[in-house]
Each structure stands twice: as C-alpha cells, then as structure tokens.
PDB file of C-alpha atoms in Angstrom:
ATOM      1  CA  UNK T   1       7.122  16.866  12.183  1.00  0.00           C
ATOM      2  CA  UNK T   2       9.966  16.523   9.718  1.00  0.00           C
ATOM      3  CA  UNK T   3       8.756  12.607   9.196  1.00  0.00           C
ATOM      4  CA  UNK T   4       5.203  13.707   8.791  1.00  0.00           C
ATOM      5  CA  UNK T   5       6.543  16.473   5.830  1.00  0.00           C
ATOM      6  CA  UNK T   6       8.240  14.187   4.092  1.00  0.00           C
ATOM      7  CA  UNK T   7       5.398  11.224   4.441  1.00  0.00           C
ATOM      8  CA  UNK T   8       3.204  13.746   2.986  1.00  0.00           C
ATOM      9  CA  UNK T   9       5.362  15.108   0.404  1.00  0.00           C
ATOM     10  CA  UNK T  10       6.336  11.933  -1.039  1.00  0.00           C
ATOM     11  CA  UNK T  11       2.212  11.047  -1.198  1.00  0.00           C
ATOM     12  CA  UNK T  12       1.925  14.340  -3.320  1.00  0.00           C
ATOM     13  CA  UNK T  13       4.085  12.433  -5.901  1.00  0.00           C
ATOM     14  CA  UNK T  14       2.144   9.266  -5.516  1.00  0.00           C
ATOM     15  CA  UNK T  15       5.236   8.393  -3.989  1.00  0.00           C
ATOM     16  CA  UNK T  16       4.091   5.447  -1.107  1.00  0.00           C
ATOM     17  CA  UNK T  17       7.326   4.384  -0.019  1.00  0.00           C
ATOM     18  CA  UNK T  18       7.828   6.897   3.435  1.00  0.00           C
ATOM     19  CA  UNK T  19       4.925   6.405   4.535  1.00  0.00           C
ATOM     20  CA  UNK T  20       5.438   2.515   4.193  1.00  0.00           C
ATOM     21  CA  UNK T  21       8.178   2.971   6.355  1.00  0.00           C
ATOM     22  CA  UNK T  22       6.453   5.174   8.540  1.00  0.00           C
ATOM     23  CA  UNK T  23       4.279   2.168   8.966  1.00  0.00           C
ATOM     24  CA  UNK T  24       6.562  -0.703   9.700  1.00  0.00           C
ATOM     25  CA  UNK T  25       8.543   1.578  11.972  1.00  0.00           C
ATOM     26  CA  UNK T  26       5.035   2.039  13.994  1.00  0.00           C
ATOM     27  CA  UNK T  27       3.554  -1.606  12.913  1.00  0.00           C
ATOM     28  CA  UNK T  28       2.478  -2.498  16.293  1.00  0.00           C
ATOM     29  CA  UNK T  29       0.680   0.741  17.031  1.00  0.00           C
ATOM     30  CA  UNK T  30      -0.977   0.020  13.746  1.00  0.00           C
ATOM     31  CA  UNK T  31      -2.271  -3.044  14.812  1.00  0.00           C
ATOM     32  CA  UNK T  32      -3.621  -2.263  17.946  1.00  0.00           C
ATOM     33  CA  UNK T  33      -5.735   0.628  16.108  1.00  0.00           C
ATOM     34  CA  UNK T  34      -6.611  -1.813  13.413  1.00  0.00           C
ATOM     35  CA  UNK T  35      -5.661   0.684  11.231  1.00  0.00           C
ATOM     36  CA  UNK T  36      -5.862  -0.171   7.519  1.00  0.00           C
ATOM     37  CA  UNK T  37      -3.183   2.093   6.488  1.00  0.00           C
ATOM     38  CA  UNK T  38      -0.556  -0.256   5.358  1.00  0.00           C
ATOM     39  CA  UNK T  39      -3.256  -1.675   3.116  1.00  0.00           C
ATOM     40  CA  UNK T  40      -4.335   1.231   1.651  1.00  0.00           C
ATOM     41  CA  UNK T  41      -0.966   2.442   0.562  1.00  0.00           C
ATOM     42  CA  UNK T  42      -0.487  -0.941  -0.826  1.00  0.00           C
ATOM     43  CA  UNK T  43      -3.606  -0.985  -2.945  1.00  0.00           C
ATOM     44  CA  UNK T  44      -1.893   2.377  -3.999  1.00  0.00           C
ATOM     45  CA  UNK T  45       1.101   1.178  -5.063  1.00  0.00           C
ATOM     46  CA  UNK T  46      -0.865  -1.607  -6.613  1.00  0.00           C
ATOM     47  CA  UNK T  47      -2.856   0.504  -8.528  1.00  0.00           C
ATOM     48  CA  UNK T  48       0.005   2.718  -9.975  1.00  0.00           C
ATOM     49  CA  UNK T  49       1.781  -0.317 -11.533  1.00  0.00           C
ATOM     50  CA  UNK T  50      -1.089  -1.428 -13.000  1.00  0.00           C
ATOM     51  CA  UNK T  51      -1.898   2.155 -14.421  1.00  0.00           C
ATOM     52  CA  UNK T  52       1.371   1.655 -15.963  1.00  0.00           C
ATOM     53  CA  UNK T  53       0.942  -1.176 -17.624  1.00  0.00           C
ATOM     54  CA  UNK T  54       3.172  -3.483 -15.953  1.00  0.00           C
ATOM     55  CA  UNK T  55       0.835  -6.358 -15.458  1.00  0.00           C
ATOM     56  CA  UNK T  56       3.545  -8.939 -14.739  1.00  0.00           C
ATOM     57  CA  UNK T  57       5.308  -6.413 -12.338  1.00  0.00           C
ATOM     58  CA  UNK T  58       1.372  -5.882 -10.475  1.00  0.00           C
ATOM     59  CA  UNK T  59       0.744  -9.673 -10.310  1.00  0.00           C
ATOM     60  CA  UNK T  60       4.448 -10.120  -7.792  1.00  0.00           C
ATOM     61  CA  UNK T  61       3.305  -7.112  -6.348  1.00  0.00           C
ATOM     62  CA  UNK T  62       0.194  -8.470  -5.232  1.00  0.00           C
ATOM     63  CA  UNK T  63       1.642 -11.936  -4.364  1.00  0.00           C
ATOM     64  CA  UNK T  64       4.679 -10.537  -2.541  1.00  0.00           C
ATOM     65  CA  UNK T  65       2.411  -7.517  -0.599  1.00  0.00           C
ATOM     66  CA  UNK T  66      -1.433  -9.038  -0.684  1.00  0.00           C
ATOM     67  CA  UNK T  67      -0.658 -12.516   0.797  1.00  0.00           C
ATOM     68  CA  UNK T  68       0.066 -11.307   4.182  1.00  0.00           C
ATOM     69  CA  UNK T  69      -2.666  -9.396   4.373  1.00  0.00           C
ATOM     70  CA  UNK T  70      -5.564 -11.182   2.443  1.00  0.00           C
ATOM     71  CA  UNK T  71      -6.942 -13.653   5.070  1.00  0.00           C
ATOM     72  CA  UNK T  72      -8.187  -9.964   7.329  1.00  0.00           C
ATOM     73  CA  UNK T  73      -8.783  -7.967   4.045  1.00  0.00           C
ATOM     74  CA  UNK T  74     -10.037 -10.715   1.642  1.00  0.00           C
ATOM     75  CA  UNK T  75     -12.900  -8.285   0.044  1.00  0.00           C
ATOM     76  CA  UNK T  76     -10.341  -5.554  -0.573  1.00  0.00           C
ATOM     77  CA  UNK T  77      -7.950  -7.827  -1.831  1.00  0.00           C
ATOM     78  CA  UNK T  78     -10.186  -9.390  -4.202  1.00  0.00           C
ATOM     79  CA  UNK T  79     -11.026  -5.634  -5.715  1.00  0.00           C
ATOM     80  CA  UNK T  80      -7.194  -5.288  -5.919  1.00  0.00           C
ATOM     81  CA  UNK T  81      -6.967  -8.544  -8.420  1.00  0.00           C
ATOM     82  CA  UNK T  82     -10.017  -7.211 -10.401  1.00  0.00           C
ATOM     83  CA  UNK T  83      -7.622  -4.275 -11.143  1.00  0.00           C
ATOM     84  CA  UNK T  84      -5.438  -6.895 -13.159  1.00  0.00           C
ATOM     85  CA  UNK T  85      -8.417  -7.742 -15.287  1.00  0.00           C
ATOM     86  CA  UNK T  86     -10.694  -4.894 -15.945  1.00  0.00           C
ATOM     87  CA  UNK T  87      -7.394  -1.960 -14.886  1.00  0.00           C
ATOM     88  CA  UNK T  88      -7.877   1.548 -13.223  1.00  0.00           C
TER      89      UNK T  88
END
C-alpha cells in the first residue's frame, strides 16, 4: 500500500512520474490487460508541458514518449499533437 500512497499522492500534484514507474515495474501485466495507463499518464505529462508553454520541450516529449506507442494508439496520439497547435 505504501507504493499505491505515494502513486496517488504524487498524481494529486500532477506529479506522473511514480506512477510511470509503477508502470514499467508492472509493464507486462499492463500489457496483458491492455491497459492504457501508461498512455494516459503520458498524454498527462504531455499536456502539462504544453500548459506551460514549453512547446519545444512538448514536441521531444511527444517524439521521445508517443513514437512507441502511436502505431496501437494512433487516434489518441493524433489529439495529443493537436495540443501543440490549438493548446489545453
């Protein structure tokens, strides 16, 4: 339970990074699920760099974190670039 507090305390702070861990220490469990959840804490990430502005920062974010996962989630990846142009 003590990974599952912090997970959700960090997410309270918009704060993505335990549970990304969470997720590539339990990738393959993921996978069989088909969960989404990597994704969708990476469209959050996403989203909070471009809320800050940092459009440069958000475009290697998406190239470094959206590749890998675009050819599955193409339609959710394409909303994710349509941030860049039109923003939050």
């Amino acid at each position: 339970f003590k990974t599952s507090r912090k997970v959700v305390e960090a997410l309270g702070r918009r704060d993505c990074g335990e549970a990304l861990k969470w997720c590539t220490e339990n990738k393959r469990r993921l996978a069989k699920a088909k969960s989404t959840l990597e994704l969708s804490l990476r469209m959050q990430e996403f989203v909070e760099i471009r809320r800050a502005a940092k459009l440069a920062e958000a475009m290697a974010y998406a190239q470094k974190h959206f590749a890998p996962l675009a050819k599955e989630n193409m339609a959710y990846v394409q909303k994710a670039m349509g941030l860049l142009a039109f923003g939050p």
